[in-house]
Amino acid sequence: MDRIADIWGPRTPHPRGTVWPARVDQYLADGITESDVDRWVLSACLLCSNGCGCDIAVKDGRMVGVRGRATDVVNHGRLGPKGLYGSTAWAHSPDRLTRPLVRENGELVETDWDTAMARVTEVSRRLLDEKGPLSHGFYTSGQLFLEEYYTLAVIGKAGIGTPHMDGNTRLCTATAAASFKESFGADGQPGSYTDIEHCDAIFLYGHNMAETQTVLWSRILDRTRAADPPVIVCVDPRRTPVAAEAERTGGVHLAPRVGTNLALMNGLTRELFANGWVDEEWVARHTLGVDDLRAVVEPYTPDEVARICGVDADDLRRAARIFGTSGAVLSTVLQGFYQSHQATASAVAVHNLHLLRGLIGRPGSGILQMNGQPTAQNNRETGADGDLPGFRNWDNETHIRELAGLWNVDPLTIPHWAPPTHAMQIMSYAEEGSIGFLWISATNPAVSMPESARIRRILSGDRCFVVVQDLFLTETARLADVVLPAAGWGEKTGTFTNVNRTVHLSEQAVEPPGEARSDLDIFLAYARAMDFRDAAGEPLIRWRTAEEAFEAWREASRGRPVDYTGLSYAKLRGPTGIPWPVNEDAPEGTDRLYTDAVFPTATDYCETYGHDLLTGASVTEQEHRALRPDGRAFLKGAAWTPPHEETSDEYPLLYTTGRTVYQFHTRTKTSRSRSLNDAAPESWVELSPADAAGLGIAEGDLVRVESPRGSIEVKARVGQVMPGAVFAPFHYGSAGDDPPGQANELTMTVWDPVSKQPYFKTAACRVTKLRDGDGPAPAPTTAGSAPADAGVPPTEGGAATTSRSVPTPAYPNDPGVS
Ligand code: SF4
């Protein structure tokens, strides 16, 4: 099969309530056959948040392919195009970083580890002496392993004592975490992928799953193409494959105007009240705030929603009826809501719909606030993103004392006098110079953060010493003072947790190239060099290996919602990943949370006391305690407000960015896979046929897109986006290119008041044609970026993209997949 052309692979439809049939997808590099493979090594795919279980093929000390694990609960053997073609291709790329680099006379030059680490620790010690812990910031990733995040969290919070820690999870999954905390008291995905097998309807809010989690979409297609399919409702301003499936299943495609998600959600919520689709008894027993919510949504009649959002009032009514009358509803949410205006309020509104109907904790009635990145969940769990480890509350003295006891440090060392500093604020402090030491690991903010020109200025300026550790000399690494070469997936051992809480062990398959080291080893080397000590004078970090770090983390998670105490590396070497909590009560893991309708909202246990969703103002401990939530979930609402930047005569179109099927994040890995890169080699923008015609633009023409912050020059795809909107894929960096083509040149430094997620999806722009094109835009034809013009040649992979579905291999201790 050419899985570039056939993104989701062949269908295996099956009846409701039955197990998703296994299908083992495999890809081996050109010229390699199964008999050539020396060994298969346990892992899971690290190219999106789905976390598909897989084995890595090794030959002669090199990674040469991957095979899905039939026994894994996540993917039942399947892999998507990125997993198949992108998992190993980068590893042997000739431009891998193999030695540390330091900046000398303005140039990055190779050096040895001792010199590079000495440069890092000299600046770190000096700033700690002169300015204290607030001079330090750490900006990490959604792609490290749990053990690495936890080690970094302990270094930052107990070694240095800085609140300035965050990850690029702020640009993706922070809103998922924030919305869970607001509704249920703590982070934690309530639902399960098995809900797909049991539901009557699936609502996808701002979630183009068909491209962002292709294997999960296969799982949905295998239900929608069966005899008793669920109906799909899609909320998206583009006509994506999800939107097409909504139409095919008799559901609804709602395409709200960019920046109006919350008005739409308020309209759906009002319909539940207006039509008596609320389970009053369940709501009275298990929730707080229903009267306030009813009052907030009352003005959002279908006609008013139609006016604000530009959707048909009857379509809104139909979608609400599907939600209000289906026996079991699964909801999934992603960047279309998170990276948009009023992000947390919109994500919380999804919870409200479920709570009003009591559709939670039951088969088929899941909520999946999705993640973009594969290990974002672990960053949130361990506290490398600024939260405290184990979903503890920074504002709860008892939680601080627990951590201080665990690490044997003075509680005052652990920063907890104010909320943790979020990524955009860390960049502002670096801009002002109060943060003089910024360590960036496994992420590429020069491409992924909003307002790129500003980020480049901050990272290349002389106010902040920048350390970058990565696999390649990324656009960000090129601006650093010290660059540390890191080992990647398959070159190190560790665990990570996918979006539905399933923990996988990924074992080291091969040695890293040259002098590259695992991120864990790099953090441990820094801790040793800085000589961080606990209150007894013993080394603060007592672990040396990934497995020891995992055991330390297990203790940190004890008794918390994210309880790993029943997990071990030995257990994770079984046939499947295991969803947390795993403990004495649930030794085999937990498929679905809140089956007893008891939520972690007790004042002494919760992760946050909550916020006002409109302003972000914090609820105090006293206010929270007075509400006596005691296990009841919060129903919270907010009025819609217009987005920060609206269209004008100067900038008449709405600009929105997003993810596409063949690339992952800023393409650090996927651009080095020939198959993936050839399918979408350069950036583009998408216009509706109506707007393109009005501007005299045809498929493939070179256009300039401008916002008040910058401009890009790329080819135009006349495609599926709604009239009035312009879509740009966010993956493509262009440092040094003139003119620039990266989408974030145009986005702005504004964020959601609760989750602090920047707005990537609401800005104003104008588009001008520069010249006629010499062929179609470099955009794929296979999914949401499909052209309006049927004459554009289809995206195909060619000979190098042949993958196979193979017979299910025999695994030791195989209990089968359920
Ligand atoms: S769906 Fe995600 S995790 Fe699964 S193979 Fe594709 S990229 Fe990898």
Coordinates of C-alpha atoms in Angstrom, one line a residue, residues 94-601:
P94 CA 23.6 13.5 7.7
D95 CA 22.8 16.8 9.5
R96 CA 22.2 15.2 12.9
L97 CA 24.0 17.1 15.7
T98 CA 26.8 14.9 16.9
R99 CA 28.9 17.3 19.0
P100 CA 28.1 20.2 21.3
L101 CA 28.4 23.7 19.8
V102 CA 29.3 27.0 21.5
R103 CA 29.1 30.5 20.1
E104 CA 32.5 32.1 19.5
N105 CA 32.8 35.5 17.9
G106 CA 29.2 35.2 16.7
E107 CA 29.6 31.8 15.2
L108 CA 28.5 28.4 16.5
V109 CA 31.6 26.1 16.6
E110 CA 32.0 22.5 17.6
T111 CA 33.4 21.7 21.0
D112 CA 33.5 18.9 23.6
W113 CA 31.0 18.2 26.3
D114 CA 33.2 19.5 29.2
T115 CA 33.6 22.9 27.5
A116 CA 30.0 23.2 26.6
M117 CA 28.7 22.2 30.0
A118 CA 31.3 24.5 31.7
R119 CA 29.9 27.4 29.6
V120 CA 26.4 26.5 30.7
T121 CA 27.2 26.1 34.4
E122 CA 29.4 29.2 34.6
V123 CA 26.5 31.4 33.4
S124 CA 24.0 29.6 35.5
R125 CA 26.1 29.9 38.7
R126 CA 26.9 33.5 38.1
L127 CA 23.3 34.5 37.6
L128 CA 22.1 32.5 40.6
D129 CA 24.7 34.3 42.7
E130 CA 24.0 37.8 41.3
K131 CA 20.2 37.7 40.7
G132 CA 18.8 34.5 42.2
P133 CA 16.5 31.8 40.9
L134 CA 14.2 34.2 39.0
S135 CA 17.0 34.7 36.5
H136 CA 16.5 31.2 35.2
G137 CA 13.9 29.9 32.7
F138 CA 13.3 26.5 31.2
Y139 CA 11.2 26.0 28.1
T140 CA 10.7 22.3 27.2
S141 CA 8.7 20.2 25.0
G142 CA 5.8 17.8 24.3
Q143 CA 8.3 15.2 23.0
L144 CA 10.6 14.2 25.8
F145 CA 10.1 11.2 28.0
L146 CA 8.4 11.3 31.5
E147 CA 11.7 10.5 33.2
E148 CA 13.3 13.5 31.6
Y149 CA 10.5 15.9 32.4
Y150 CA 10.4 14.8 36.0
T151 CA 14.2 15.2 36.4
L152 CA 13.9 18.7 34.8
A153 CA 11.0 19.6 37.1
V154 CA 13.0 18.6 40.3
I155 CA 16.0 20.6 39.0
G156 CA 13.9 23.7 38.3
K157 CA 11.7 23.6 41.4
A158 CA 13.9 22.2 44.1
G159 CA 17.5 22.7 42.7
I160 CA 17.1 26.3 41.4
G161 CA 13.7 27.3 42.8
T162 CA 12.4 29.1 39.7
P163 CA 8.7 29.4 38.8
H164 CA 9.7 30.1 35.2
M165 CA 9.2 26.7 33.7
D166 CA 6.9 25.8 30.8
G167 CA 6.8 23.7 27.7
N168 CA 5.5 24.1 24.1
T169 CA 2.6 22.2 25.6
R170 CA 1.5 25.8 26.3
L171 CA 0.9 26.2 22.6
C172 CA -1.2 23.0 22.4
T173 CA -2.5 21.2 25.3
A174 CA -2.5 23.7 28.1
T175 CA -6.1 24.4 27.4
A176 CA -7.0 20.7 27.8
A177 CA -5.4 20.7 31.2
A178 CA -6.9 24.0 32.2
S179 CA -10.4 23.0 31.1
F180 CA -10.2 19.7 33.1
K181 CA -9.0 21.6 36.2
E182 CA -11.9 24.1 35.9
S183 CA -14.6 21.5 35.4
F184 CA -13.4 18.5 37.3
G185 CA -10.8 19.9 39.8
A186 CA -7.8 18.2 38.3
D187 CA -6.2 17.3 34.9
G188 CA -7.0 13.9 33.6
Q189 CA -8.6 12.6 30.4
P190 CA -12.1 11.3 31.4
G191 CA -12.7 9.3 28.3
S192 CA -11.3 6.3 26.5
Y193 CA -10.7 5.4 22.9
T194 CA -13.1 2.4 23.5
D195 CA -15.9 5.0 23.7
I196 CA -15.7 5.0 19.9
E197 CA -17.0 1.4 19.9
H198 CA -20.0 2.3 22.1
C199 CA -21.3 5.8 21.2
D200 CA -24.3 7.0 19.2
A201 CA -22.7 10.3 18.2
I202 CA -19.2 11.8 17.9
F203 CA -18.7 15.5 18.2
L204 CA -15.4 16.8 17.0
Y205 CA -14.8 20.4 18.1
G206 CA -12.0 22.2 16.2
H207 CA -10.4 18.8 15.8
N208 CA -9.4 17.7 12.3
M209 CA -8.6 14.2 13.6
A210 CA -8.5 12.8 10.1
E211 CA -5.1 14.6 9.8
T212 CA -3.8 15.1 13.3
Q213 CA -4.4 11.5 14.7
T214 CA -4.9 9.4 11.6
V215 CA -5.1 6.1 13.4
L216 CA -7.7 7.3 15.7
W217 CA -9.7 8.5 12.7
S218 CA -9.3 5.0 11.2
R219 CA -11.0 3.7 14.3
I220 CA -13.9 6.1 13.9
L221 CA -14.2 5.3 10.2
D222 CA -14.4 1.6 11.0
R223 CA -17.5 2.4 13.0
T224 CA -19.0 5.0 10.7
R225 CA -18.6 2.6 7.7
A226 CA -20.3 -0.3 9.7
A227 CA -24.0 -1.2 9.5
D228 CA -24.9 0.7 12.7
P229 CA -22.8 3.8 12.6
P230 CA -22.6 6.7 15.0
V231 CA -23.5 10.1 13.6
I232 CA -20.7 12.7 13.3
V233 CA -20.9 16.4 14.2
C234 CA -18.0 18.6 13.1
V235 CA -17.2 22.1 14.2
D236 CA -14.5 23.5 11.9
P237 CA -14.2 26.5 9.5
R238 CA -12.7 24.2 6.8
R239 CA -14.4 21.4 4.9
T240 CA -12.1 18.7 6.3
P241 CA -12.5 14.9 5.9
V242 CA -14.2 15.1 9.3
A243 CA -16.8 17.6 7.9
A244 CA -17.3 15.4 4.9
E245 CA -17.9 12.4 7.2
A246 CA -20.4 14.4 9.2
E247 CA -22.4 15.1 6.1
R248 CA -22.1 11.4 5.0
T249 CA -23.4 10.1 8.3
G250 CA -26.4 12.5 8.4
G251 CA -24.8 14.7 11.0
V252 CA -23.9 18.4 10.8
H253 CA -20.9 20.4 9.8
L254 CA -20.9 23.7 11.7
A255 CA -18.4 26.2 10.3
P256 CA -18.4 29.1 12.7
R257 CA -16.7 32.3 11.8
V258 CA -13.1 32.4 13.2
G259 CA -13.2 33.7 16.8
T260 CA -16.8 32.8 17.6
N261 CA -16.5 29.2 19.1
L262 CA -17.8 30.2 22.5
A263 CA -21.0 31.8 21.0
L264 CA -21.6 28.6 19.2
M265 CA -21.1 26.5 22.4
N266 CA -23.3 28.8 24.3
G267 CA -26.0 28.3 21.7
L268 CA -25.7 24.5 21.9
T269 CA -25.9 24.7 25.7
R270 CA -29.0 26.9 25.6
E271 CA -30.7 24.4 23.4
L272 CA -30.2 21.7 26.0
F273 CA -32.0 23.8 28.6
A274 CA -34.7 25.1 26.2
N275 CA -35.6 21.6 25.0
G276 CA -35.6 19.8 28.4
W277 CA -32.6 17.7 27.5
V278 CA -31.0 18.2 30.9
D279 CA -30.8 15.4 33.4
E280 CA -31.9 17.5 36.3
E281 CA -31.6 14.9 39.0
W282 CA -28.0 13.9 37.9
V283 CA -27.0 17.6 37.7
A284 CA -28.4 18.3 41.1
R285 CA -26.4 15.4 42.7
H286 CA -23.1 15.7 40.9
T287 CA -22.6 19.4 39.8
L288 CA -22.5 23.0 41.0
G289 CA -23.4 26.1 39.1
V290 CA -26.3 25.1 36.8
D291 CA -28.3 28.3 37.5
D292 CA -25.4 30.6 36.7
L293 CA -24.7 28.6 33.5
R294 CA -28.4 28.8 32.4
A295 CA -28.3 32.6 32.9
V296 CA -25.0 33.0 30.9
V297 CA -26.2 31.1 27.9
E298 CA -29.8 32.4 27.8
P299 CA -29.1 35.2 25.3
Y300 CA -27.6 32.7 22.7
T301 CA -30.7 31.8 20.8
P302 CA -30.2 30.0 17.5
D303 CA -30.8 33.2 15.6
E304 CA -28.3 35.1 17.7
V305 CA -25.7 32.4 17.2
A306 CA -26.4 32.4 13.5
R307 CA -25.8 36.2 13.5
I308 CA -22.5 36.0 15.5
C309 CA -21.1 32.8 14.0
G310 CA -22.4 32.8 10.5
V311 CA -23.9 29.3 10.8
D312 CA -27.4 28.3 9.9
A313 CA -29.7 28.4 12.9
D314 CA -31.3 25.1 11.9
D315 CA -27.9 23.5 11.7
L316 CA -27.3 24.6 15.3
R317 CA -30.7 23.2 16.3
R318 CA -29.9 19.9 14.5
A319 CA -26.5 19.5 16.2
A320 CA -28.0 20.3 19.6
R321 CA -30.8 17.7 19.0
I322 CA -28.2 15.1 18.2
F323 CA -26.3 15.9 21.5
G324 CA -29.5 16.2 23.5
T325 CA -31.2 13.0 22.4
S326 CA -28.3 10.5 21.7
G327 CA -27.9 7.8 24.3
A328 CA -24.1 8.0 24.4
V329 CA -22.0 10.9 23.0
L330 CA -18.2 11.0 22.6
S331 CA -16.6 14.5 22.3
T332 CA -13.2 15.3 21.1
V333 CA -11.6 18.8 21.1
L334 CA -8.3 20.2 19.7
Q335 CA -6.5 23.2 18.5
G336 CA -9.4 24.8 16.7
F337 CA -10.8 25.5 20.2
Y338 CA -7.5 25.6 22.2
Q339 CA -5.6 28.1 20.0
S340 CA -8.5 30.3 19.5
H341 CA -10.3 33.2 21.2
Q342 CA -11.8 32.3 24.7
A343 CA -10.1 28.9 24.6
T344 CA -10.7 27.6 28.1
A345 CA -14.3 28.8 28.2
S346 CA -15.0 27.0 24.9
A347 CA -13.3 23.7 26.0
V348 CA -15.2 23.9 29.4
A349 CA -18.4 24.3 27.4
V350 CA -17.9 20.9 26.0
H351 CA -17.7 19.5 29.5
N352 CA -20.9 21.4 30.4
L353 CA -22.8 19.7 27.6
H354 CA -21.8 16.3 29.0
L355 CA -22.4 17.2 32.6
L356 CA -25.9 18.6 31.8
R357 CA -26.9 15.2 30.4
G358 CA -24.9 13.1 32.8
L359 CA -22.9 11.7 29.9
I360 CA -19.6 11.0 31.6
G361 CA -17.9 7.9 33.0
R362 CA -20.1 5.6 30.9
P363 CA -19.2 3.5 27.9
G364 CA -19.6 5.6 24.8
S365 CA -19.8 8.9 26.7
G366 CA -16.3 10.0 26.8
I367 CA -14.6 13.4 26.6
L368 CA -11.2 13.5 24.8
Q369 CA -9.6 16.9 25.2
M370 CA -6.9 16.0 22.8
N371 CA -3.2 16.8 22.9
G372 CA -1.2 17.8 19.9
Q373 CA 2.1 16.3 21.0
P374 CA 3.0 12.7 22.0
T375 CA 4.2 13.4 25.5
A376 CA 2.4 16.6 26.4
Q377 CA 0.5 14.6 29.0
N378 CA 3.8 13.7 30.9
N379 CA 4.9 17.3 30.9
R380 CA 1.6 18.2 32.6
E381 CA 1.9 15.3 35.0
T382 CA 5.4 15.8 36.1
G383 CA 5.4 19.6 36.4
A384 CA 8.1 20.5 33.8
D385 CA 5.4 22.8 32.3
G386 CA 5.1 24.9 35.5
D387 CA 2.4 22.9 37.2
L388 CA 3.4 20.9 40.3
P389 CA 4.2 17.2 40.0
G390 CA 1.2 14.8 40.5
F391 CA -1.4 17.5 39.7
R392 CA -0.7 19.2 43.0
N393 CA -2.0 22.7 43.7
W394 CA 0.7 25.4 43.9
D395 CA -1.7 27.3 46.2
N396 CA -2.1 24.5 48.7
E397 CA 0.6 24.5 51.5
T398 CA 0.0 20.8 52.2
H399 CA 0.8 19.9 48.6
I400 CA 4.0 21.9 48.8
R401 CA 5.0 20.2 52.0
E402 CA 4.4 16.8 50.4
L403 CA 6.8 17.6 47.6
A404 CA 9.3 19.2 50.0
G405 CA 9.3 16.0 52.0
L406 CA 9.7 13.9 48.9
W407 CA 12.7 15.8 47.8
N408 CA 14.0 16.6 51.3
V409 CA 14.2 20.4 50.7
D410 CA 12.9 23.4 52.5
P411 CA 9.3 24.1 51.3
L412 CA 10.3 27.7 50.7
T413 CA 12.7 26.5 47.9
I414 CA 9.7 25.4 45.9
P415 CA 8.2 28.4 44.1
H416 CA 4.6 28.7 45.2
W417 CA 4.0 32.4 46.0
A418 CA 2.3 33.0 42.7
P419 CA 1.0 31.0 39.7
P420 CA 3.8 29.4 37.6
T421 CA 5.1 31.6 34.8
H422 CA 3.6 30.6 31.4
A423 CA 5.7 30.4 28.2
M424 CA 4.6 33.8 26.7
Q425 CA 5.5 35.5 30.0
I426 CA 8.9 33.7 30.1
M427 CA 9.6 35.1 26.7
S428 CA 8.7 38.6 27.9
Y429 CA 11.0 38.3 30.9
A430 CA 13.8 37.1 28.5
E431 CA 13.0 40.1 26.3
E432 CA 13.3 42.5 29.3
G433 CA 16.4 40.7 30.6
S434 CA 15.1 39.6 34.0
I435 CA 15.5 36.1 32.8
G436 CA 19.1 35.9 31.7
F437 CA 19.4 32.1 31.3
L438 CA 16.9 30.2 29.2
W439 CA 17.3 26.5 28.5
I440 CA 15.2 25.2 25.6
S441 CA 14.9 21.5 25.2
A442 CA 13.4 19.6 22.2
T443 CA 11.3 22.4 20.8
N444 CA 11.6 25.1 18.2
P445 CA 10.0 28.3 19.4
A446 CA 11.5 30.3 16.6
V447 CA 8.9 28.6 14.4
S448 CA 6.2 27.6 16.7
M449 CA 5.6 30.6 18.9
P450 CA 3.5 33.6 17.7
E451 CA 4.9 36.7 16.2
S452 CA 8.1 35.1 14.9
A453 CA 10.1 38.2 14.4
R454 CA 9.8 39.1 18.1
I455 CA 10.8 35.6 19.2
R456 CA 13.9 35.7 16.9
R457 CA 14.8 39.0 18.4
I458 CA 14.5 37.7 22.0
L459 CA 16.5 34.5 21.3
S460 CA 19.3 36.2 19.3
G461 CA 19.6 39.2 21.6
D462 CA 22.4 39.6 24.2
R463 CA 20.1 40.0 27.2
C464 CA 19.5 36.3 27.6
F465 CA 22.0 33.3 27.4
V466 CA 20.2 30.6 25.4
V467 CA 20.9 26.9 25.7
V468 CA 19.2 24.6 23.2
Q469 CA 19.3 20.8 23.2
D470 CA 17.9 19.1 20.1
L471 CA 18.5 16.6 17.4
F472 CA 19.3 19.1 14.6
L473 CA 20.4 22.7 14.2
T474 CA 16.8 23.9 14.2
E475 CA 15.8 27.5 13.5
T476 CA 16.0 28.0 17.3
A477 CA 19.3 26.2 17.8
R478 CA 20.9 28.6 15.2
L479 CA 20.2 31.5 17.6
A480 CA 21.5 29.8 20.8
D481 CA 24.7 30.4 22.7
V482 CA 25.2 26.7 23.4
V483 CA 23.8 23.8 21.5
L484 CA 23.7 20.3 23.0
P485 CA 23.3 17.3 20.8
A486 CA 20.5 15.0 22.0
A487 CA 19.6 11.4 21.4
G488 CA 16.2 10.8 20.0
W489 CA 13.4 8.2 20.0
G490 CA 14.8 4.7 19.7
E491 CA 18.2 5.9 20.9
K492 CA 17.2 6.1 24.6
T493 CA 14.8 4.5 27.0
G494 CA 11.8 6.1 28.7
T495 CA 8.1 6.1 29.1
F496 CA 5.4 8.3 27.8
T497 CA 1.7 8.7 28.1
N498 CA -0.7 9.3 25.3
V499 CA -3.8 11.4 25.2
N500 CA -6.0 8.8 26.8
R501 CA -3.6 8.2 29.7
T502 CA -2.1 5.1 28.2
V503 CA 1.5 4.7 29.4
H504 CA 4.1 3.0 27.0
L505 CA 7.7 2.0 27.5
S506 CA 10.0 2.9 24.7
E507 CA 13.2 0.9 24.8
Q508 CA 16.6 2.0 23.4
A509 CA 17.0 0.2 20.1
V510 CA 20.3 1.7 18.8
E511 CA 23.2 4.0 20.0
P512 CA 22.8 7.7 19.4
P513 CA 25.2 9.2 16.8
G514 CA 28.5 10.7 17.7
E515 CA 28.5 12.3 21.1
A516 CA 24.8 12.9 21.3
R517 CA 23.3 12.1 24.7
S518 CA 19.8 11.4 26.0
D519 CA 18.0 14.4 27.4
L520 CA 18.0 12.6 30.8
D521 CA 21.7 12.3 30.8
I522 CA 22.1 15.9 29.8
F523 CA 19.9 17.1 32.7
L524 CA 21.7 14.7 35.1
A525 CA 25.1 16.1 34.0
Y526 CA 23.9 19.6 34.7
A527 CA 22.6 18.7 38.1
R528 CA 25.9 17.0 39.0
A529 CA 27.9 20.0 37.7
M530 CA 25.8 22.4 39.7
D531 CA 26.0 20.2 42.7
F532 CA 22.4 20.5 43.7
R533 CA 21.9 19.1 47.2
D534 CA 19.0 18.3 49.5
A535 CA 18.6 19.4 53.1
A536 CA 20.8 16.5 54.3
G537 CA 23.6 17.5 52.0
E538 CA 22.9 14.5 49.7
P539 CA 22.6 14.9 45.9
L540 CA 19.2 16.3 45.1
I541 CA 18.8 14.0 42.1
R542 CA 19.5 10.5 43.3
W543 CA 18.8 8.5 40.2
R544 CA 21.1 7.6 37.4
T545 CA 19.0 5.7 34.9
A546 CA 15.6 6.1 33.3
E547 CA 14.2 3.2 35.3
E548 CA 15.3 4.8 38.6
A549 CA 13.8 8.1 37.5
F550 CA 10.6 6.3 36.8
E551 CA 10.6 4.8 40.2
A552 CA 11.1 8.2 41.8
W553 CA 8.2 9.6 39.8
R554 CA 6.0 6.7 40.9
E555 CA 6.4 7.9 44.5
A556 CA 5.6 11.5 43.5
S557 CA 2.4 10.3 41.9
R558 CA 1.2 8.2 44.9
G559 CA -2.3 9.1 46.1
R560 CA -2.8 11.6 43.4
P561 CA -5.3 11.3 40.4
V562 CA -2.4 10.5 38.2
D563 CA -1.3 7.5 40.3
Y564 CA 1.5 5.4 38.6
T565 CA 2.3 3.3 41.7
G566 CA 1.1 0.1 40.2
L567 CA 3.3 0.5 37.1
S568 CA 6.9 -0.7 36.5
Y569 CA 9.1 -1.1 33.5
A570 CA 8.6 -4.9 33.8
K571 CA 4.8 -4.5 33.6
L572 CA 5.1 -2.1 30.7
R573 CA 7.1 -4.8 28.8
G574 CA 3.8 -6.6 28.4
P575 CA 1.8 -6.7 25.2
T576 CA 0.1 -3.3 25.6
G577 CA 0.4 0.2 27.1
I578 CA -1.6 0.7 30.3
P579 CA -3.8 3.6 31.2
W580 CA -3.4 5.3 34.6
P581 CA -4.3 5.4 37.4
V582 CA -2.6 2.1 38.0
N583 CA -2.5 1.2 41.7
E584 CA -3.7 -1.3 44.3
D585 CA -7.4 -0.5 43.4
A586 CA -6.8 -0.7 39.7
P587 CA -3.7 -3.0 39.1
E588 CA -4.5 -3.4 35.4
G589 CA -5.1 0.3 34.8
T590 CA -8.2 2.4 34.3
D591 CA -10.0 2.7 31.0
R592 CA -12.4 5.4 31.9
L593 CA -12.4 8.0 34.7
Y594 CA -15.3 9.2 36.8
T595 CA -17.4 6.0 36.5
D596 CA -18.7 6.8 40.1
A597 CA -19.4 10.5 39.1
V598 CA -17.1 11.6 41.9
F599 CA -14.7 14.3 40.7
P600 CA -11.4 15.5 42.3
T601 CA -12.8 18.8 43.4

